[in-house]
Amino acid sequence: MQKQLEIMHAMQNIASTHNGKMSLRRKFRILNLPGTFHCEEQCRKCINREGSAANAHFRELNGKLPMKATKQLISLFARRFGTKFVAISGRGDPFHPRVAQETMQKIAHATSEGVRSYVFTQGNNLSPQICRFLSNHGVNVMIGLAGNNTFIDEKFFKGAAYGGRSAEIATSLRTLFLAYTYCSNPPAYGLTRLGMNYVLGINGEPDLDKLAALKDAANGNGIYFVCNTPLHSEEGRKHKRKMAALALAYSDFNLPHSTYADGRCQMGAGSSITIAPNEDVYRCPHMMEGSMGNIMLLKEEPLTALFSRCLGDRRHACVIRKTTARKV
C-alpha cells in the first residue's frame, strides 16, 4: 500500500480546503532552515561541492546566525506567517556531529510552537538517540538514495548484510525504522513520516527492474517512495525528458515532489521561503547564489514586498530545474 508522506498530505489538505490554494499563495507554510555544510562523503555531482558552492558555504559559516535568533525566526513565522513545517535540507548532513545539536534544537523549538519538522539525510550519523528524538517529535524524514548509499535495494528490507561504511548506514536506517515502528504518536491512517528519494541518472541508466523491486519493498514497509532527477545535469534535453518521465512513473502517486500541491513543489517553489545560516534569503533550500536580501537587515516594508514577490511567483514547479508548474 502506498502511503502519503505526512507533509505532502498537509500541503494538499490546505490546497483542497475552501480558498486553500490562495492560502498556500499568501502564507509561508514551510520555512526552510538549512544548517551550515558539513559532510564527510564525496557523492557524485554533489551540488554543494561544485562551482561557487564552496565560497557560499564559507560565507554562511562565518556569518552564522546564533541559535537564539534562529529560534526567534521560527516563532515569528509560526505566529505571523502561518508556518506549519520547518524543513532542514539542502546543505550536507543535518546530523553531522558539528550541526546535529543545532538541528535538534530547531526541531525541539518548532515543536514547542506547534510546528512540525521535515529533515533530509542519507542515513549518516543517525545514532539511536537521534532516531528516538526524531520519532518522539514526529519528524518527517526523507532518506536520500544517491551518493554513498546506492547499495540499498529490496534486499535491504530482507536483512541483507553489508560491510564497511555501508554496514554502518544500514544499521542506522534500520534503527530509525524501528524507532518509527514503535512511535508513541503515530501518523493518521494512510500516512507515513518516512520517505525515500531515489535520484535517477547519477550512476548511469537505471536498472528499472531493480528500481521497481526497491519501490515495492519500501511501500511494503510503509515508506513513501519518490524518484527525482539531478538538480543540475549536463545531459541533453531528450535524456532529461526521458529521466523525468521515468521519475514520475516510479514515484508514489506519480507525483514529482514530496511536498507537491497546487501544481508545484511547496518547499522550493510554492508556499515557502529559505533562510540560510547567515540570514540570506532564498526561494529554495538548494540555492546558494542570488540571495534576495538578508532577513535581519530588511525593514518592514521591503520585507513585505520580498515575501509578496516570493509567493506571487507561480511559474515553476521546481525553481532549480525550471520545470513549468502544472495549472490546477
CSV table of N, CA and C in Angstrom, one decimal, residues 101-240:
chain,number,residue,atom,x,y,z
A,101,GLN,N,23.3,18.9,17.1
A,101,GLN,CA,22.7,19.6,18.2
A,101,GLN,C,21.8,20.8,17.7
A,102,GLU,N,22.4,21.5,16.8
A,102,GLU,CA,21.6,22.6,16.2
A,102,GLU,C,20.4,22.2,15.5
A,103,THR,N,20.5,21.1,14.7
A,103,THR,CA,19.3,20.6,14.1
A,103,THR,C,18.2,20.2,15.1
A,104,MET,N,18.6,19.5,16.1
A,104,MET,CA,17.7,19.0,17.1
A,104,MET,C,17.1,20.2,17.9
A,105,GLN,N,17.8,21.3,18.1
A,105,GLN,CA,17.3,22.4,18.8
A,105,GLN,C,16.3,23.1,17.9
A,106,LYS,N,16.5,23.2,16.6
A,106,LYS,CA,15.5,23.7,15.7
A,106,LYS,C,14.2,22.9,15.8
A,107,ILE,N,14.3,21.6,15.7
A,107,ILE,CA,13.2,20.7,15.8
A,107,ILE,C,12.4,20.9,17.1
A,108,ALA,N,13.1,20.9,18.2
A,108,ALA,CA,12.5,21.0,19.5
A,108,ALA,C,11.8,22.3,19.7
A,109,HIS,N,12.4,23.4,19.2
A,109,HIS,CA,11.7,24.7,19.3
A,109,HIS,C,10.5,24.8,18.4
A,110,ALA,N,10.6,24.3,17.2
A,110,ALA,CA,9.5,24.3,16.3
A,110,ALA,C,8.3,23.5,16.9
A,111,THR,N,8.6,22.4,17.5
A,111,THR,CA,7.6,21.6,18.2
A,111,THR,C,6.9,22.4,19.3
A,112,SER,N,7.7,23.1,20.0
A,112,SER,CA,7.1,24.0,21.1
A,112,SER,C,6.2,25.0,20.6
A,113,GLU,N,6.3,25.4,19.3
A,113,GLU,CA,5.5,26.4,18.7
A,113,GLU,C,4.3,25.7,17.9
A,114,GLY,N,4.2,24.4,18.0
A,114,GLY,CA,3.2,23.7,17.2
A,114,GLY,C,3.5,23.5,15.8
A,115,VAL,N,4.8,23.6,15.4
A,115,VAL,CA,5.2,23.4,14.0
A,115,VAL,C,5.9,22.1,13.9
A,116,ARG,N,5.6,21.4,12.8
A,116,ARG,CA,6.2,20.1,12.6
A,116,ARG,C,7.6,20.3,11.8
A,117,SER,N,8.4,19.2,11.7
A,117,SER,CA,9.7,19.3,11.1
A,117,SER,C,9.8,18.3,10.0
A,118,TYR,N,10.7,18.6,9.0
A,118,TYR,CA,11.0,17.7,7.9
A,118,TYR,C,12.5,17.8,7.6
A,119,VAL,N,13.2,16.6,7.7
A,119,VAL,CA,14.6,16.6,7.5
A,119,VAL,C,15.0,15.6,6.4
A,120,PHE,N,16.2,15.9,5.9
A,120,PHE,CA,16.7,15.1,4.8
A,120,PHE,C,18.1,14.5,5.3
A,121,THR,N,18.3,13.2,5.0
A,121,THR,CA,19.5,12.6,5.4
A,121,THR,C,19.8,11.4,4.5
A,122,GLN,N,21.0,11.0,4.4
A,122,GLN,CA,21.4,9.8,3.7
A,122,GLN,C,21.6,8.6,4.6
A,123,GLY,N,21.3,8.9,5.9
A,123,GLY,CA,21.5,7.9,6.9
A,123,GLY,C,22.8,8.0,7.7
A,124,ASN,N,23.6,8.9,7.4
A,124,ASN,CA,24.9,9.1,8.1
A,124,ASN,C,24.6,9.7,9.5
A,125,ASN,N,25.3,9.2,10.4
A,125,ASN,CA,25.3,9.8,11.8
A,125,ASN,C,24.0,9.7,12.5
A,126,LEU,N,23.2,8.8,12.2
A,126,LEU,CA,21.9,8.6,12.9
A,126,LEU,C,22.1,7.6,14.1
A,127,SER,N,22.4,8.2,15.2
A,127,SER,CA,22.6,7.4,16.4
A,127,SER,C,21.2,7.0,16.9
A,128,PRO,N,21.2,5.9,17.8
A,128,PRO,CA,19.9,5.5,18.4
A,128,PRO,C,19.2,6.7,19.1
A,129,GLN,N,20.0,7.6,19.7
A,129,GLN,CA,19.4,8.7,20.5
A,129,GLN,C,18.8,9.7,19.5
A,130,ILE,N,19.4,9.9,18.3
A,130,ILE,CA,18.8,10.8,17.3
A,130,ILE,C,17.6,10.2,16.7
A,131,CYS,N,17.6,8.9,16.5
A,131,CYS,CA,16.4,8.2,15.9
A,131,CYS,C,15.2,8.3,16.9
A,132,ARG,N,15.5,8.1,18.2
A,132,ARG,CA,14.4,8.2,19.1
A,132,ARG,C,13.9,9.7,19.2
A,133,PHE,N,14.8,10.6,19.1
A,133,PHE,CA,14.4,12.0,19.2
A,133,PHE,C,13.5,12.4,18.0
A,134,LEU,N,13.9,11.9,16.8
A,134,LEU,CA,13.1,12.2,15.6
A,134,LEU,C,11.7,11.5,15.7
A,135,SER,N,11.6,10.3,16.2
A,135,SER,CA,10.4,9.6,16.3
A,135,SER,C,9.5,10.3,17.3
A,136,ASN,N,10.1,10.7,18.5
A,136,ASN,CA,9.3,11.3,19.6
A,136,ASN,C,8.7,12.6,19.2
A,137,HIS,N,9.4,13.3,18.2
A,137,HIS,CA,9.0,14.7,17.8
A,137,HIS,C,8.1,14.6,16.5
A,138,GLY,N,7.8,13.4,16.1
A,138,GLY,CA,7.0,13.2,14.9
A,138,GLY,C,7.6,13.8,13.6
A,139,VAL,N,8.9,13.8,13.5
A,139,VAL,CA,9.6,14.4,12.3
A,139,VAL,C,9.4,13.6,11.1
A,140,ASN,N,9.1,14.3,10.0
A,140,ASN,CA,9.1,13.6,8.6
A,140,ASN,C,10.6,13.5,8.2
A,141,VAL,N,11.0,12.3,7.8
A,141,VAL,CA,12.4,12.1,7.4
A,141,VAL,C,12.5,11.6,6.0
A,142,MET,N,13.2,12.3,5.1
A,142,MET,CA,13.4,11.8,3.7
A,142,MET,C,14.8,11.3,3.6
A,143,ILE,N,15.0,10.0,3.2
A,143,ILE,CA,16.3,9.4,3.1
A,143,ILE,C,16.7,9.4,1.6
A,144,GLY,N,17.8,10.1,1.4
A,144,GLY,CA,18.3,10.2,0.0
A,144,GLY,C,19.0,9.0,-0.5
A,145,LEU,N,18.6,8.5,-1.6
A,145,LEU,CA,19.3,7.3,-2.2
A,145,LEU,C,20.1,7.7,-3.4
A,146,ALA,N,21.2,8.4,-3.0
A,146,ALA,CA,22.1,8.8,-4.0
A,146,ALA,C,23.5,8.9,-3.3
A,147,GLY,N,24.5,8.9,-4.1
A,147,GLY,CA,25.8,9.1,-3.5
A,147,GLY,C,26.3,7.9,-2.7
A,148,ASN,N,26.3,8.0,-1.4
A,148,ASN,CA,27.0,7.0,-0.6
A,148,ASN,C,26.2,5.8,-0.2
A,149,ASN,N,24.8,5.8,-0.4
A,149,ASN,CA,24.0,4.7,0.0
A,149,ASN,C,23.2,4.1,-1.2
A,150,THR,N,23.8,4.1,-2.4
A,150,THR,CA,23.1,3.5,-3.5
A,150,THR,C,23.1,2.0,-3.4
A,151,PHE,N,23.8,1.4,-2.4
A,151,PHE,CA,23.8,0.0,-2.1
A,151,PHE,C,22.4,-0.5,-1.7
A,152,ILE,N,21.5,0.4,-1.3
A,152,ILE,CA,20.2,-0.1,-0.8
A,152,ILE,C,19.3,-0.5,-2.0
A,153,ASP,N,18.8,-1.8,-1.9
A,153,ASP,CA,17.9,-2.3,-2.8
A,153,ASP,C,16.9,-3.1,-2.0
A,154,GLU,N,16.0,-3.9,-2.7
A,154,GLU,CA,15.0,-4.6,-2.0
A,154,GLU,C,15.6,-5.6,-0.9
A,155,LYS,N,16.8,-6.0,-1.1
A,155,LYS,CA,17.4,-7.0,-0.2
A,155,LYS,C,17.7,-6.3,1.2
A,156,PHE,N,17.8,-5.0,1.2
A,156,PHE,CA,18.0,-4.2,2.4
A,156,PHE,C,16.8,-4.5,3.4
A,157,PHE,N,15.6,-4.6,2.9
A,157,PHE,CA,14.4,-4.8,3.7
A,157,PHE,C,14.3,-6.3,4.1
A,158,LYS,N,15.1,-7.1,3.6
A,158,LYS,CA,15.1,-8.6,3.9
A,158,LYS,C,16.3,-8.9,4.9
A,159,GLY,N,16.9,-7.9,5.4
A,159,GLY,CA,18.0,-8.1,6.3
A,159,GLY,C,19.4,-8.4,5.7
A,160,ALA,N,19.6,-8.0,4.5
A,160,ALA,CA,20.9,-8.2,3.8
A,160,ALA,C,22.0,-7.7,4.7
A,161,ALA,N,23.2,-8.4,4.7
A,161,ALA,CA,24.3,-7.9,5.4
A,161,ALA,C,25.3,-7.1,4.5
A,162,TYR,N,25.9,-6.1,5.1
A,162,TYR,CA,26.8,-5.3,4.4
A,162,TYR,C,28.2,-5.2,5.1
A,163,GLY,N,29.1,-4.6,4.4
A,163,GLY,CA,30.4,-4.4,5.1
A,163,GLY,C,30.8,-2.9,5.1
A,164,GLY,N,31.8,-2.6,5.9
A,164,GLY,CA,32.3,-1.2,5.9
A,164,GLY,C,31.3,-0.1,6.2
A,165,ARG,N,31.4,1.0,5.5
A,165,ARG,CA,30.6,2.1,5.7
A,165,ARG,C,29.1,1.8,5.4
A,166,SER,N,28.9,1.0,4.4
A,166,SER,CA,27.5,0.6,4.1
A,166,SER,C,26.8,-0.1,5.3
A,167,ALA,N,27.6,-0.9,6.0
A,167,ALA,CA,27.0,-1.6,7.2
A,167,ALA,C,26.6,-0.6,8.2
A,168,GLU,N,27.4,0.4,8.5
A,168,GLU,CA,27.0,1.5,9.4
A,168,GLU,C,25.8,2.2,9.1
A,169,ILE,N,25.6,2.5,7.8
A,169,ILE,CA,24.5,3.3,7.3
A,169,ILE,C,23.2,2.4,7.4
A,170,ALA,N,23.4,1.1,7.0
A,170,ALA,CA,22.2,0.2,7.0
A,170,ALA,C,21.7,0.0,8.5
A,171,THR,N,22.7,-0.1,9.4
A,171,THR,CA,22.3,-0.2,10.8
A,171,THR,C,21.6,1.0,11.3
A,172,SER,N,22.1,2.2,10.9
A,172,SER,CA,21.4,3.5,11.3
A,172,SER,C,20.0,3.6,10.8
A,173,LEU,N,19.8,3.2,9.5
A,173,LEU,CA,18.5,3.3,8.9
A,173,LEU,C,17.5,2.3,9.5
A,174,ARG,N,18.0,1.1,9.8
A,174,ARG,CA,17.1,0.1,10.4
A,174,ARG,C,16.8,0.5,11.8
A,175,THR,N,17.7,1.2,12.5
A,175,THR,CA,17.4,1.7,13.9
A,175,THR,C,16.3,2.8,13.8
A,176,LEU,N,16.4,3.7,12.7
A,176,LEU,CA,15.4,4.7,12.5
A,176,LEU,C,14.1,4.1,12.3
A,177,PHE,N,14.0,3.1,11.4
A,177,PHE,CA,12.7,2.4,11.1
A,177,PHE,C,12.1,1.8,12.3
A,178,LEU,N,12.9,1.2,13.1
A,178,LEU,CA,12.4,0.6,14.3
A,178,LEU,C,11.9,1.6,15.3
A,179,ALA,N,12.6,2.7,15.4
A,179,ALA,CA,12.1,3.8,16.3
A,179,ALA,C,10.7,4.3,15.8
A,180,TYR,N,10.5,4.4,14.5
A,180,TYR,CA,9.2,4.9,14.0
A,180,TYR,C,8.1,3.8,14.1
A,181,THR,N,8.5,2.6,14.0
A,181,THR,CA,7.6,1.5,14.2
A,181,THR,C,6.9,1.5,15.6
A,182,TYR,N,7.7,1.9,16.6
A,182,TYR,CA,7.2,1.9,17.9
A,182,TYR,C,7.0,3.4,18.4
A,183,CYS,N,6.6,4.2,17.5
A,183,CYS,CA,6.4,5.6,17.8
A,183,CYS,C,5.1,5.8,18.7
A,184,SER,N,5.2,6.6,19.7
A,184,SER,CA,4.1,6.8,20.7
A,184,SER,C,3.0,7.7,20.1
A,185,ASN,N,3.3,8.4,19.0
A,185,ASN,CA,2.2,9.3,18.4
A,185,ASN,C,2.3,9.1,16.9
A,186,PRO,N,1.8,7.9,16.4
A,186,PRO,CA,1.9,7.6,15.0
A,186,PRO,C,1.0,8.5,14.1
A,187,PRO,N,1.4,8.6,12.8
A,187,PRO,CA,0.6,9.4,11.9
A,187,PRO,C,-0.8,8.8,11.7
A,188,ALA,N,-1.7,9.5,11.1
A,188,ALA,CA,-3.0,9.0,10.8
A,188,ALA,C,-3.0,7.9,9.7
A,189,TYR,N,-4.0,7.1,9.6
A,189,TYR,CA,-4.1,6.0,8.7
A,189,TYR,C,-3.8,6.5,7.3
A,190,GLY,N,-3.0,5.7,6.6
A,190,GLY,CA,-2.7,6.1,5.2
A,190,GLY,C,-1.5,7.0,5.0
A,191,LEU,N,-1.0,7.5,6.2
A,191,LEU,CA,0.1,8.5,6.1
A,191,LEU,C,1.4,7.8,6.7
A,192,THR,N,2.5,8.4,6.4
A,192,THR,CA,3.8,8.0,6.9
A,192,THR,C,4.7,9.2,7.2
A,193,ARG,N,5.7,9.0,8.0
A,193,ARG,CA,6.7,10.1,8.2
A,193,ARG,C,8.0,9.7,7.7
A,194,LEU,N,8.1,8.6,7.0
A,194,LEU,CA,9.4,8.2,6.4
A,194,LEU,C,9.3,8.1,4.9
A,195,GLY,N,10.3,8.6,4.2
A,195,GLY,CA,10.3,8.6,2.8
A,195,GLY,C,11.7,8.2,2.2
A,196,MET,N,11.7,7.8,1.0
A,196,MET,CA,13.0,7.5,0.3
A,196,MET,C,12.9,8.3,-1.1
A,197,ASN,N,14.0,8.9,-1.4
A,197,ASN,CA,14.1,9.7,-2.6
A,197,ASN,C,15.3,9.1,-3.4
A,198,TYR,N,14.9,8.5,-4.5
A,198,TYR,CA,15.9,7.8,-5.4
A,198,TYR,C,16.2,8.8,-6.6
A,199,VAL,N,17.4,9.1,-6.7
A,199,VAL,CA,17.8,10.1,-7.8
A,199,VAL,C,18.3,9.3,-9.0
A,200,LEU,N,17.5,9.5,-10.1
A,200,LEU,CA,17.8,8.8,-11.4
A,200,LEU,C,18.9,9.5,-12.1
A,201,GLY,N,19.8,8.8,-12.8
A,201,GLY,CA,20.7,9.3,-13.7
A,201,GLY,C,22.1,9.7,-13.1
A,202,ILE,N,22.3,9.6,-11.8
A,202,ILE,CA,23.6,9.9,-11.2
A,202,ILE,C,24.6,8.8,-11.6
A,203,ASN,N,24.2,7.6,-11.6
A,203,ASN,CA,25.1,6.5,-11.8
A,203,ASN,C,24.7,5.7,-13.1
A,204,GLY,N,24.4,6.5,-14.2
A,204,GLY,CA,24.1,5.9,-15.5
A,204,GLY,C,22.7,5.5,-15.6
A,205,GLU,N,22.3,4.8,-16.6
A,205,GLU,CA,21.0,4.3,-16.8
A,205,GLU,C,20.5,3.5,-15.7
A,206,PRO,N,19.3,3.7,-15.1
A,206,PRO,CA,18.8,2.9,-14.0
A,206,PRO,C,18.4,1.5,-14.4
A,207,ASP,N,18.5,0.6,-13.5
A,207,ASP,CA,18.0,-0.7,-13.7
A,207,ASP,C,16.6,-0.7,-13.2
A,208,LEU,N,15.6,-0.7,-14.2
A,208,LEU,CA,14.2,-0.4,-13.8
A,208,LEU,C,13.6,-1.6,-13.1
A,209,ASP,N,14.0,-2.8,-13.3
A,209,ASP,CA,13.5,-4.0,-12.5
A,209,ASP,C,14.0,-3.8,-11.1
A,210,LYS,N,15.2,-3.5,-10.9
A,210,LYS,CA,15.7,-3.3,-9.5
A,210,LYS,C,15.0,-2.1,-8.8
A,211,LEU,N,14.8,-1.0,-9.6
A,211,LEU,CA,14.1,0.1,-9.0
A,211,LEU,C,12.7,-0.2,-8.6
A,212,ALA,N,12.0,-0.9,-9.5
A,212,ALA,CA,10.6,-1.3,-9.2
A,212,ALA,C,10.5,-2.2,-7.9
A,213,ALA,N,11.5,-3.1,-7.8
A,213,ALA,CA,11.5,-4.0,-6.6
A,213,ALA,C,11.8,-3.2,-5.4
A,214,LEU,N,12.7,-2.2,-5.5
A,214,LEU,CA,13.0,-1.4,-4.3
A,214,LEU,C,11.8,-0.6,-3.9
A,215,LYS,N,11.1,0.0,-4.9
A,215,LYS,CA,9.9,0.8,-4.6
A,215,LYS,C,8.8,-0.1,-3.9
A,216,ASP,N,8.6,-1.3,-4.4
A,216,ASP,CA,7.6,-2.2,-3.8
A,216,ASP,C,8.0,-2.6,-2.4
A,217,ALA,N,9.3,-2.8,-2.2
A,217,ALA,CA,9.8,-3.2,-0.8
A,217,ALA,C,9.6,-2.0,0.1
A,218,ALA,N,9.9,-0.8,-0.3
A,218,ALA,CA,9.7,0.4,0.5
A,218,ALA,C,8.3,0.6,0.9
A,219,ASN,N,7.4,0.5,-0.1
A,219,ASN,CA,6.0,0.7,0.1
A,219,ASN,C,5.5,-0.4,1.1
A,220,GLY,N,6.0,-1.6,0.9
A,220,GLY,CA,5.6,-2.7,1.8
A,220,GLY,C,6.0,-2.5,3.2
A,221,ASN,N,6.9,-1.7,3.4
A,221,ASN,CA,7.3,-1.3,4.8
A,221,ASN,C,6.8,0.0,5.3
A,222,GLY,N,5.8,0.5,4.6
A,222,GLY,CA,5.2,1.8,5.0
A,222,GLY,C,6.0,3.0,4.7
A,223,ILE,N,6.8,3.0,3.7
A,223,ILE,CA,7.7,4.1,3.4
A,223,ILE,C,7.3,4.8,2.0
A,224,TYR,N,7.1,6.1,2.1
A,224,TYR,CA,6.8,6.8,0.9
A,224,TYR,C,8.0,6.8,-0.1
A,225,PHE,N,7.7,6.6,-1.4
A,225,PHE,CA,8.9,6.5,-2.3
A,225,PHE,C,8.7,7.5,-3.5
A,226,VAL,N,9.7,8.3,-3.7
A,226,VAL,CA,9.7,9.3,-4.8
A,226,VAL,C,11.0,9.2,-5.5
A,227,CYS,N,10.9,9.3,-6.9
A,227,CYS,CA,12.1,9.4,-7.7
A,227,CYS,C,12.3,10.9,-8.2
A,228,ASN,N,13.5,11.2,-8.4
A,228,ASN,CA,13.8,12.5,-8.9
A,228,ASN,C,15.0,12.5,-9.8
A,229,THR,N,15.2,13.6,-10.5
A,229,THR,CA,16.3,13.8,-11.4
A,229,THR,C,17.3,14.7,-10.7
A,230,PRO,N,18.6,14.7,-11.1
A,230,PRO,CA,19.6,15.6,-10.5
A,230,PRO,C,19.1,17.0,-10.7
A,231,LEU,N,19.4,17.9,-9.7
A,231,LEU,CA,19.1,19.3,-9.8
A,231,LEU,C,19.8,20.0,-11.0
A,232,HIS,N,21.0,19.6,-11.2
A,232,HIS,CA,21.8,20.2,-12.2
A,232,HIS,C,22.4,19.0,-13.1
A,233,SER,N,22.1,19.1,-14.4
A,233,SER,CA,22.6,18.0,-15.3
A,233,SER,C,23.1,18.5,-16.6
A,234,GLU,N,24.2,17.9,-17.1
A,234,GLU,CA,24.7,18.4,-18.4
A,234,GLU,C,24.2,17.5,-19.5
A,235,GLU,N,23.3,16.6,-19.2
A,235,GLU,CA,22.8,15.7,-20.3
A,235,GLU,C,21.9,16.5,-21.2
A,236,GLY,N,21.7,16.0,-22.4
A,236,GLY,CA,20.8,16.6,-23.4
A,236,GLY,C,19.4,16.7,-23.0
A,237,ARG,N,18.6,17.5,-23.7
A,237,ARG,CA,17.2,17.7,-23.4
A,237,ARG,C,16.4,16.4,-23.5
A,238,LYS,N,16.7,15.6,-24.6
A,238,LYS,CA,16.0,14.4,-24.8
A,238,LYS,C,16.2,13.4,-23.6
A,239,HIS,N,17.4,13.3,-23.1
A,239,HIS,CA,17.7,12.4,-22.0
A,239,HIS,C,17.1,12.9,-20.7
A,240,LYS,N,17.0,14.2,-20.5
A,240,LYS,CA,16.4,14.8,-19.3
A,240,LYS,C,14.9,14.5,-19.3
